[in-house]
Coordinates of C-alpha atoms and ligand atoms in Angstrom, one line a residue:
M1 CA -146.1 68.6 60.8
L2 CA -144.7 72.2 59.3
L3 CA -141.6 73.3 58.0
T4 CA -140.7 76.6 56.8
I5 CA -137.3 78.1 55.9
T6 CA -137.5 81.4 55.3
T7 CA -134.3 83.3 53.9
T8 CA -134.0 87.2 53.1
H9 CA -131.3 87.3 51.0
T10 CA -131.5 89.3 47.9
P11 CA -132.7 88.0 45.5
A12 CA -134.4 85.7 48.3
T13 CA -136.4 84.1 44.9
D14 CA -133.4 82.2 44.9
L15 CA -134.8 79.6 47.3
G16 CA -136.5 78.1 44.2
Y17 CA -133.6 77.8 42.6
L18 CA -131.6 75.9 45.8
L19 CA -133.7 73.9 46.0
H20 CA -135.0 72.8 43.2
K21 CA -138.9 73.4 43.6
N22 CA -140.2 76.5 41.5
P23 CA -142.2 78.8 43.9
A24 CA -144.6 79.5 41.6
R25 CA -146.4 76.0 41.9
L26 CA -147.6 74.0 44.7
Q27 CA -146.1 69.7 44.6
S28 CA -146.9 67.1 46.1
F29 CA -145.2 64.1 46.8
P30 CA -146.6 60.6 48.3
M31 CA -144.8 59.1 50.7
S32 CA -144.4 56.1 52.3
F33 CA -146.3 57.6 55.1
G34 CA -148.7 59.5 53.9
Q35 CA -147.9 62.5 51.6
A36 CA -145.7 65.3 51.7
H37 CA -146.5 68.8 50.5
L38 CA -144.4 71.5 49.3
F39 CA -145.9 74.8 49.1
Y40 CA -145.0 79.7 49.0
P41 CA -146.9 80.9 51.6
E42 CA -144.2 84.3 50.6
A43 CA -142.1 84.5 48.0
S44 CA -141.2 88.2 46.9
V45 CA -137.4 89.9 46.3
E46 CA -136.6 90.7 50.1
R47 CA -137.9 87.5 51.7
C48 CA -139.0 84.2 50.1
T49 CA -140.8 81.0 52.5
V50 CA -141.0 77.5 51.8
A51 CA -143.2 75.4 53.6
L52 CA -143.1 71.5 53.9
L53 CA -146.2 70.4 55.1
L54 CA -146.8 66.8 55.8
D55 CA -150.0 64.8 56.3
V56 CA -149.0 61.7 58.5
D57 CA -151.7 58.4 58.0
A58 CA -151.5 57.8 61.2
I59 CA -153.9 54.3 61.3
G60 CA -151.7 53.6 57.7
L61 CA -149.0 53.4 60.4
V62 CA -149.8 51.5 63.3
R63 CA -151.4 49.0 61.2
G64 CA -149.3 44.9 61.4
H65 CA -148.6 46.1 64.7
E66 CA -152.2 46.4 66.1
S67 CA -150.2 44.3 69.6
E68 CA -148.2 47.0 70.1
G69 CA -149.5 49.6 72.7
F70 CA -152.6 50.1 73.7
A71 CA -156.0 49.6 72.5
L72 CA -156.4 53.4 70.6
Q73 CA -153.1 53.8 70.2
Q74 CA -153.9 53.7 66.4
Y75 CA -156.2 56.9 67.1
V76 CA -154.7 58.6 69.7
N77 CA -150.2 59.1 68.9
D78 CA -148.7 62.3 68.3
R79 CA -146.8 61.0 65.1
P80 CA -149.0 63.6 62.5
Y81 CA -148.2 65.9 64.5
V82 CA -145.1 66.9 65.9
A83 CA -141.7 66.3 63.1
S84 CA -139.9 63.3 64.2
S85 CA -137.8 61.0 61.3
F86 CA -140.5 61.7 58.9
M87 CA -139.7 65.2 58.2
S88 CA -135.9 63.9 57.9
V89 CA -137.3 61.1 55.6
A90 CA -139.4 64.0 53.6
I91 CA -136.4 66.6 53.5
N92 CA -133.9 63.6 51.7
Q93 CA -136.1 62.6 49.2
I94 CA -137.3 66.4 48.5
F95 CA -134.6 68.3 48.9
G96 CA -132.3 65.6 48.1
T97 CA -129.7 68.1 45.3
A98 CA -129.5 70.8 48.0
L99 CA -129.0 68.5 51.0
G100 CA -125.6 67.5 49.0
G101 CA -124.7 70.6 48.4
R102 CA -125.6 71.1 44.5
S103 CA -127.2 73.3 42.5
K104 CA -127.6 73.7 38.8
E105 CA -128.8 76.7 38.7
R106 CA -126.9 78.9 41.0
P107 CA -123.9 76.5 42.2
E108 CA -122.1 79.5 43.8
L109 CA -125.3 80.4 46.3
A110 CA -125.4 77.1 46.9
Q111 CA -121.9 77.5 48.6
T112 CA -122.5 80.9 50.4
A113 CA -123.7 80.9 54.1
L114 CA -127.2 83.3 53.6
P115 CA -129.7 84.6 56.0
F116 CA -132.3 81.4 56.7
A117 CA -134.8 81.7 59.4
A118 CA -136.3 77.9 60.1
T119 CA -139.5 77.5 61.7
L120 CA -140.4 73.4 63.3
A121 CA -143.9 74.1 64.5
V122 CA -144.2 71.4 66.7
V123 CA -140.7 69.3 67.9
P124 CA -141.5 67.3 71.3
C125 CA -138.5 67.5 73.2
D126 CA -138.6 65.6 76.6
G127 CA -135.1 67.9 77.4
G128 CA -137.2 71.0 77.4
E129 CA -136.1 74.2 76.5
A130 CA -132.5 73.5 77.8
L131 CA -131.8 70.7 75.2
L132 CA -132.7 72.1 72.3
R133 CA -130.4 75.1 73.3
R134 CA -127.6 72.9 73.8
L135 CA -128.4 71.5 70.6
W136 CA -129.1 73.7 68.4
E137 CA -126.5 76.7 69.7
P138 CA -123.2 75.3 69.6
L139 CA -124.0 75.2 65.5
G140 CA -123.5 79.1 65.2
Y141 CA -128.3 79.2 66.1
A142 CA -130.1 81.8 67.6
V143 CA -132.2 80.3 69.0
S144 CA -136.3 81.1 70.6
V145 CA -138.6 78.5 71.8
D146 CA -142.7 79.1 72.2
H147 CA -143.6 77.0 75.2
H148 CA -147.1 74.7 74.4
A149 CA -149.8 74.1 77.8
L150 CA -150.1 69.8 78.0
D151 CA -154.1 71.7 78.1
T152 CA -154.9 74.9 77.7
H153 CA -158.1 74.5 79.5
V154 CA -156.2 72.9 83.3
P155 CA -153.4 75.2 83.0
E156 CA -152.1 74.1 86.5
W157 CA -150.9 70.5 84.3
G158 CA -148.3 72.8 83.4
D159 CA -146.5 72.7 79.9
S160 CA -146.1 69.9 77.3
P161 CA -143.0 68.3 76.5
Y162 CA -143.8 70.3 72.8
F163 CA -142.3 72.9 71.2
T164 CA -142.7 75.4 68.3
L165 CA -138.6 75.7 67.3
H166 CA -137.2 78.8 65.8
L167 CA -133.7 79.1 64.2
A168 CA -132.3 82.0 62.7
A169 CA -128.5 81.5 61.4
Q170 CA -126.4 82.5 58.3
V171 CA -124.6 79.2 57.0
R172 CA -125.4 77.3 54.0
L173 CA -128.7 75.7 52.9
Q174 CA -126.6 72.5 53.2
E175 CA -125.6 73.0 56.7
L176 CA -128.7 74.2 57.9
L177 CA -130.8 70.9 56.0
T178 CA -128.7 68.5 57.2
H179 CA -128.8 69.9 60.5
L180 CA -132.3 69.6 60.5
Y181 CA -132.0 66.4 59.3
V182 CA -129.6 64.6 62.0
L183 CA -131.7 66.4 64.8
I184 CA -135.0 65.9 64.1
P185 CA -135.4 62.6 65.4
V186 CA -132.6 62.9 68.1
L187 CA -135.1 65.8 69.6
D188 CA -137.9 62.8 68.9
N189 CA -135.8 60.1 70.2
D190 CA -137.7 57.7 68.2
K191 CA -137.2 56.3 64.6
H192 CA -139.9 55.0 63.0
Y193 CA -137.8 52.1 61.1
Y194 CA -135.0 50.2 62.3
V195 CA -131.7 50.9 62.8
G196 CA -129.1 49.9 61.6
D197 CA -125.6 49.5 60.7
D198 CA -126.2 52.0 57.3
E199 CA -127.7 54.0 59.7
V200 CA -124.2 54.9 61.2
E201 CA -122.5 55.8 57.6
K202 CA -125.9 58.8 57.6
L203 CA -125.1 60.2 60.6
L204 CA -120.7 60.5 59.9
R205 CA -122.0 61.1 56.5
F206 CA -124.8 64.1 57.5
G207 CA -122.3 65.0 61.0
H208 CA -119.2 65.7 58.0
G209 CA -117.5 69.2 59.9
W210 CA -119.6 69.6 62.5
L211 CA -120.8 66.5 65.0
A212 CA -116.9 65.6 65.9
I213 CA -117.2 69.6 67.2
H214 CA -120.4 69.0 68.6
P215 CA -120.5 69.3 72.3
E216 CA -123.4 66.9 72.7
R217 CA -121.8 64.5 70.1
E218 CA -122.6 61.3 72.5
L219 CA -126.0 62.4 72.9
I220 CA -127.0 63.5 69.6
T221 CA -124.9 60.1 68.2
Q222 CA -126.9 57.9 70.9
R223 CA -130.6 58.8 69.8
Y224 CA -129.8 58.7 66.7
L225 CA -128.9 55.1 66.2
K226 CA -132.0 54.5 68.9
H227 CA -129.6 53.9 71.9
R228 CA -128.7 50.9 69.8
K229 CA -125.4 51.0 72.3
S230 CA -122.6 49.5 69.3
L231 CA -123.7 51.4 66.5
A232 CA -123.4 54.2 68.4
Q233 CA -119.8 53.3 70.2
S234 CA -118.0 52.4 66.8
A235 CA -119.3 56.0 65.2
L236 CA -118.5 58.0 68.5
A237 CA -115.1 55.9 68.0
R238 CA -114.7 56.1 63.3
L239 CA -115.8 59.9 65.1
V240 CA -113.1 60.8 66.9
E241 CA -110.6 58.9 64.4
A242 CA -111.7 60.7 61.6
E243 CA -112.9 64.5 62.5
Q244 CA -111.3 65.4 65.9
P245 CA -108.3 67.3 64.6
D246 CA -110.0 70.2 62.5
P247 CA -109.2 73.7 63.9
D248 CA -110.2 75.2 62.0
A249 CA -113.5 74.3 61.1
L250 CA -113.9 74.4 65.1
E251 CA -112.9 77.7 64.7
A252 CA -115.3 78.8 62.2
V253 CA -118.1 77.0 64.3
H254 CA -116.9 79.1 67.7
S255 CA -116.8 82.4 64.9
R256 CA -120.4 81.8 64.4
E257 CA -121.0 82.0 68.2
E258 CA -119.2 84.7 68.4
A259 CA -120.8 87.4 65.6
L260 CA -124.1 86.2 66.7
V261 CA -123.0 88.1 70.2
E262 CA -122.1 91.0 69.3
E263 CA -124.5 91.1 65.7
R264 CA -127.1 93.3 67.1
I265 CA -124.3 95.6 66.8
S266 CA -122.8 95.4 64.5
L267 CA -119.3 95.7 66.5
Q268 CA -116.8 94.0 63.9
Q269 CA -118.1 97.1 61.2
Q270 CA -117.5 99.9 64.0
R271 CA -113.9 98.3 64.9
M272 CA -112.9 98.3 61.2
S273 CA -113.9 102.1 60.7
A274 CA -112.0 102.4 64.6
V275 CA -109.0 100.7 62.9
V276 CA -108.8 102.2 59.5
E277 CA -109.3 105.6 61.3
T278 CA -106.4 105.4 63.5
L279 CA -104.3 104.5 60.7
R280 CA -104.9 107.2 58.0
T281 CA -104.3 110.2 60.7
S282 CA -101.3 108.2 61.2
G283 CA -100.0 108.7 58.2
A284 CA -99.1 105.2 57.5
R285 CA -98.8 103.6 53.8
R286 CA -97.3 100.2 53.9
V287 CA -99.3 98.4 56.6
L288 CA -99.5 94.7 58.4
D289 CA -102.5 92.9 59.4
L290 CA -101.5 90.5 61.5
G291 CA -104.0 87.4 62.5
C292 CA -106.1 89.3 59.4
G293 CA -108.8 86.1 59.6
E294 CA -110.7 86.0 56.3
G295 CA -109.7 89.5 55.3
Q296 CA -112.7 92.5 56.2
L297 CA -109.8 95.3 57.6
I298 CA -108.6 94.6 54.0
R299 CA -110.8 94.9 51.5
T300 CA -111.5 98.9 53.8
L301 CA -107.5 99.2 53.8
L302 CA -107.8 98.8 49.9
A303 CA -110.6 100.7 49.2
D304 CA -108.7 103.6 50.6
K305 CA -106.2 104.7 48.5
Q306 CA -103.3 105.9 51.0
F307 CA -102.7 102.4 51.6
G308 CA -100.4 101.5 49.1
E309 CA -98.9 97.8 50.2
I310 CA -101.0 95.6 52.6
V311 CA -100.0 92.7 54.2
G312 CA -102.7 90.2 55.8
M313 CA -101.1 87.6 57.6
D314 CA -102.7 84.3 59.8
V315 CA -101.5 81.0 60.9
S316 CA -104.5 79.9 59.8
H317 CA -104.5 78.4 55.9
R318 CA -108.1 78.7 56.3
N319 CA -108.8 81.6 56.8
L320 CA -106.0 82.5 54.4
E321 CA -108.1 81.0 51.6
R322 CA -111.4 82.5 52.4
A323 CA -110.1 86.0 52.5
H324 CA -108.3 85.5 49.4
E325 CA -112.0 84.1 47.9
R326 CA -114.0 87.2 50.0
L327 CA -111.4 89.6 48.1
H328 CA -112.1 88.5 44.6
I329 CA -107.8 89.2 44.2
E330 CA -107.6 86.7 41.2
R331 CA -110.4 89.0 39.8
L332 CA -108.8 92.6 41.2
P333 CA -108.0 95.2 38.0
Q334 CA -103.6 94.1 38.5
M335 CA -103.0 98.1 40.1
Q336 CA -105.4 96.8 42.8
R337 CA -104.3 93.0 42.9
E338 CA -100.7 94.4 43.6
R339 CA -101.3 96.4 46.6
V340 CA -102.1 93.5 48.5
R341 CA -100.1 89.9 49.6
L342 CA -101.3 87.3 51.8
I343 CA -99.3 84.8 54.1
Q344 CA -98.7 82.8 56.1
G345 CA -97.1 83.0 58.6
S346 CA -97.3 83.2 63.5
L347 CA -96.8 86.0 65.8
N348 CA -95.2 83.1 68.1
Y349 CA -91.6 83.4 66.3
R350 CA -89.8 86.0 64.5
D351 CA -90.3 86.8 60.6
Q352 CA -87.7 89.3 59.1
R353 CA -91.3 89.7 56.2
L354 CA -92.5 91.4 58.3
A355 CA -90.0 94.0 59.1
G356 CA -89.6 97.6 57.8
Y357 CA -94.1 98.6 57.6
D358 CA -95.6 101.7 58.7
A359 CA -98.2 100.7 61.0
A360 CA -99.9 97.1 61.5
A361 CA -102.9 96.2 63.1
V362 CA -103.6 92.9 65.3
V363 CA -107.6 93.3 65.6
E364 CA -109.1 90.7 67.9
V365 CA -106.2 88.7 68.1
I366 CA -104.1 89.0 71.3
E367 CA -106.5 86.6 73.2
H368 CA -106.3 84.4 70.9
L369 CA -102.5 83.7 72.0
D370 CA -101.9 81.8 75.1
P371 CA -100.7 83.6 77.6
P372 CA -97.2 82.1 77.8
R373 CA -96.7 82.8 73.9
L374 CA -97.3 86.1 75.0
A375 CA -94.4 87.9 76.1
A376 CA -92.9 85.6 72.9
F377 CA -95.6 88.2 70.0
E378 CA -95.0 91.2 72.0
R379 CA -90.5 90.7 71.2
V380 CA -91.9 90.2 67.4
L381 CA -94.3 92.9 67.5
W382 CA -92.5 95.3 69.4
E383 CA -89.1 94.6 68.9
W384 CA -88.2 93.4 65.9
A385 CA -91.1 94.3 63.9
K386 CA -91.2 97.5 65.6
P387 CA -93.3 99.3 63.0
S388 CA -94.0 103.5 64.1
T389 CA -97.5 103.2 65.3
V390 CA -98.8 99.3 66.6
V391 CA -103.2 99.0 66.5
V392 CA -104.5 96.4 69.2
T393 CA -108.2 95.8 70.0
T394 CA -109.4 93.1 72.3
P395 CA -112.7 92.4 73.8
N396 CA -113.8 94.4 76.8
A397 CA -114.4 92.0 79.2
E398 CA -115.9 93.9 81.2
Y399 CA -118.7 94.7 79.2
N400 CA -119.7 91.0 79.2
V401 CA -122.4 91.2 81.9
R402 CA -124.3 93.7 79.9
W403 CA -125.1 91.2 77.4
E404 CA -127.6 88.4 78.4
R405 CA -126.2 85.6 77.2
L406 CA -122.5 84.2 75.9
P407 CA -123.4 81.2 74.1
A408 CA -119.4 81.1 74.4
G409 CA -119.6 80.6 78.5
N410 CA -117.6 82.8 79.7
F411 CA -116.1 84.3 76.4
R412 CA -117.3 86.0 73.4
H413 CA -115.2 82.9 71.9
R414 CA -114.2 79.8 73.3
D415 CA -111.5 80.1 72.1
H416 CA -110.0 82.4 74.0
R417 CA -107.4 81.8 75.8
F418 CA -108.1 85.3 78.0
E419 CA -110.4 88.7 77.8
W420 CA -108.8 91.4 79.9
T421 CA -110.2 94.0 82.0
R422 CA -109.9 97.8 80.8
A423 CA -107.3 97.9 83.8
E424 CA -105.2 94.5 82.7
F425 CA -104.9 95.7 78.8
Q426 CA -103.6 98.7 80.1
R427 CA -101.6 97.5 82.5
W428 CA -100.3 95.3 79.3
A429 CA -100.6 97.9 77.3
M430 CA -98.3 100.2 79.5
S431 CA -95.8 98.2 79.9
V432 CA -94.9 97.1 76.3
A433 CA -95.5 100.4 76.2
E434 CA -91.9 101.2 78.8
R435 CA -89.8 98.2 77.8
F436 CA -89.4 98.3 73.8
G437 CA -89.6 102.5 73.4
Y438 CA -93.3 103.7 72.2
S439 CA -96.5 105.3 74.8
V440 CA -99.7 104.2 74.2
Q441 CA -102.9 105.7 74.2
F442 CA -106.5 104.2 74.6
F443 CA -109.5 104.4 72.7
P444 CA -113.5 102.6 73.2
V445 CA -114.6 101.3 70.7
G446 CA -118.8 101.0 70.4
P447 CA -121.1 101.8 72.2
E448 CA -120.0 102.8 76.1
D449 CA -121.5 102.5 79.0
A450 CA -120.8 104.3 81.6
E451 CA -120.0 102.0 84.5
V452 CA -118.3 99.4 82.5
G453 CA -117.0 101.2 79.6
A454 CA -117.1 100.1 75.5
P455 CA -117.5 95.9 74.2
T456 CA -114.2 96.7 72.2
Q457 CA -110.9 98.5 73.7
M458 CA -108.6 99.6 71.0
G459 CA -105.0 100.4 71.7
V460 CA -102.6 102.5 69.9
W461 CA -99.0 102.8 70.4
T462 CA -96.3 105.4 69.1
R463 CA -92.6 104.5 68.7
H464 CA -90.1 107.0 70.2
A465 CA -88.9 109.3 66.9
Ligands
SAH1 N1 -108.1 90.6 62.5 C1 -109.3 89.3 61.9 C2 -109.7 87.7 62.7 C3 -109.8 87.5 64.1 S1 -110.3 85.8 64.4 C4 -110.8 90.1 61.8 O1 -111.1 91.0 63.1 O2 -112.0 89.6 61.5 C5 -108.3 85.6 65.3 C6 -107.3 85.5 64.3 O3 -105.8 85.5 64.5 C7 -108.0 83.4 62.8 O4 -107.9 84.5 61.8 C8 -106.8 82.9 63.4 O5 -106.3 82.3 62.6 C9 -105.8 84.2 63.7 N2 -104.2 83.6 64.9 C10 -105.2 83.0 66.0 N3 -103.2 82.9 66.5 C11 -102.1 83.7 65.4 C12 -101.0 83.5 65.6 N4 -100.1 82.1 66.0 N5 -100.0 84.1 64.2 C13 -101.0 84.6 63.4 N6 -102.5 84.5 63.4 C14 -103.0 84.2 64.5

């Protein structure tokens, strides 16, 4: 039973500090069910992999339970080979500090999302590849699965319920370990120990921040609690009470899904360049970034001295906090710091603070607005704030067919209220221009396809003099 975790964060050997385990040493730990061995098959600056290998004592395990099962069960069972709750126990005991999100030597890194890939050599999964995907993809993982034949000599028997599971995501190590800790026993659908009330506590603790918003939370809870109905019910009730109303966490999970879809072409990067280039040629000096999210556009704008005043606005406190952190505003030299301001506010309401700017960028935001609110937003921006230039980007729905799979269903992001075709966007944009005294032009962003256009569409409005 083998788990490997690889990072390509540089220096990758920081993984040793994050796990509190020295990459140069092989370590072995006696466990209640056998032995656990920890080693690093590779440890370079570019790439570092840790391997956790469990050596399960199959005969020792069934000793004392001889009356259960069939006669040879103590010799013939899958326990030594598949990832099961033994793996969770080992993760907890051996990576306990990292599982708690702590790191003495790299505390900041422990709180940072890093590129990780994890492989479980063998997981049993009665629900097949589909269930594996349903469990991991909503958490933002890219999932790939190797199927294993029941018997390679008898292909007509078909596939076994065993899989090799590969996961990849940009996550905090603590998140990755927590997800593994909870979901491995869920896959195995069996726990080697008695499940009681304290397991409910454990599930709620490890599930904090993600389980309540996971589409498969019921299945996860039931299986984790080994189908003990009363326990599962009380856990689910508490999950809903304690965690449901956290739209920010939901947004974070969904954004990760969206990032995954778009990463292949780093569309976000191309979008930022297109928007900044447009703002630059408009001659704008004082600019608004409306729905600024975590501040990526602001960072690009800061790099260009032309933009003497940059105001980022968002409705989400959490996003503004992250923008504040990511831009390292505290650490900027005073001259730089004075150029940027982050304010909380909603585009649905008239806001005096938005008046008097040269330009406004609204990047990947309108599709998050409820269609009935769109009319209010139009007046807020084009009638009251009325900057000389407005740049809006939004997904081109037609392009979605060019992506093999959209994890969020029909849209690129679950929180999208709509995604428009080019004709729909242009119709709306021209009507806005006409009503508020602007002209508008359209540009594709990202690789353009002859048939369906580019993945992102951009409208640029210029106010009539
Ligand atoms: N412009 C950023 C973020 C896009 S995600 C980027 O391109 O990376 C959409 C953002 O719009 C989120 O940060 C969300 O909090 C914000 N948002 C959604 N509805 C809003 C509203 N009514 N007013 C202001 N911001 C809003």
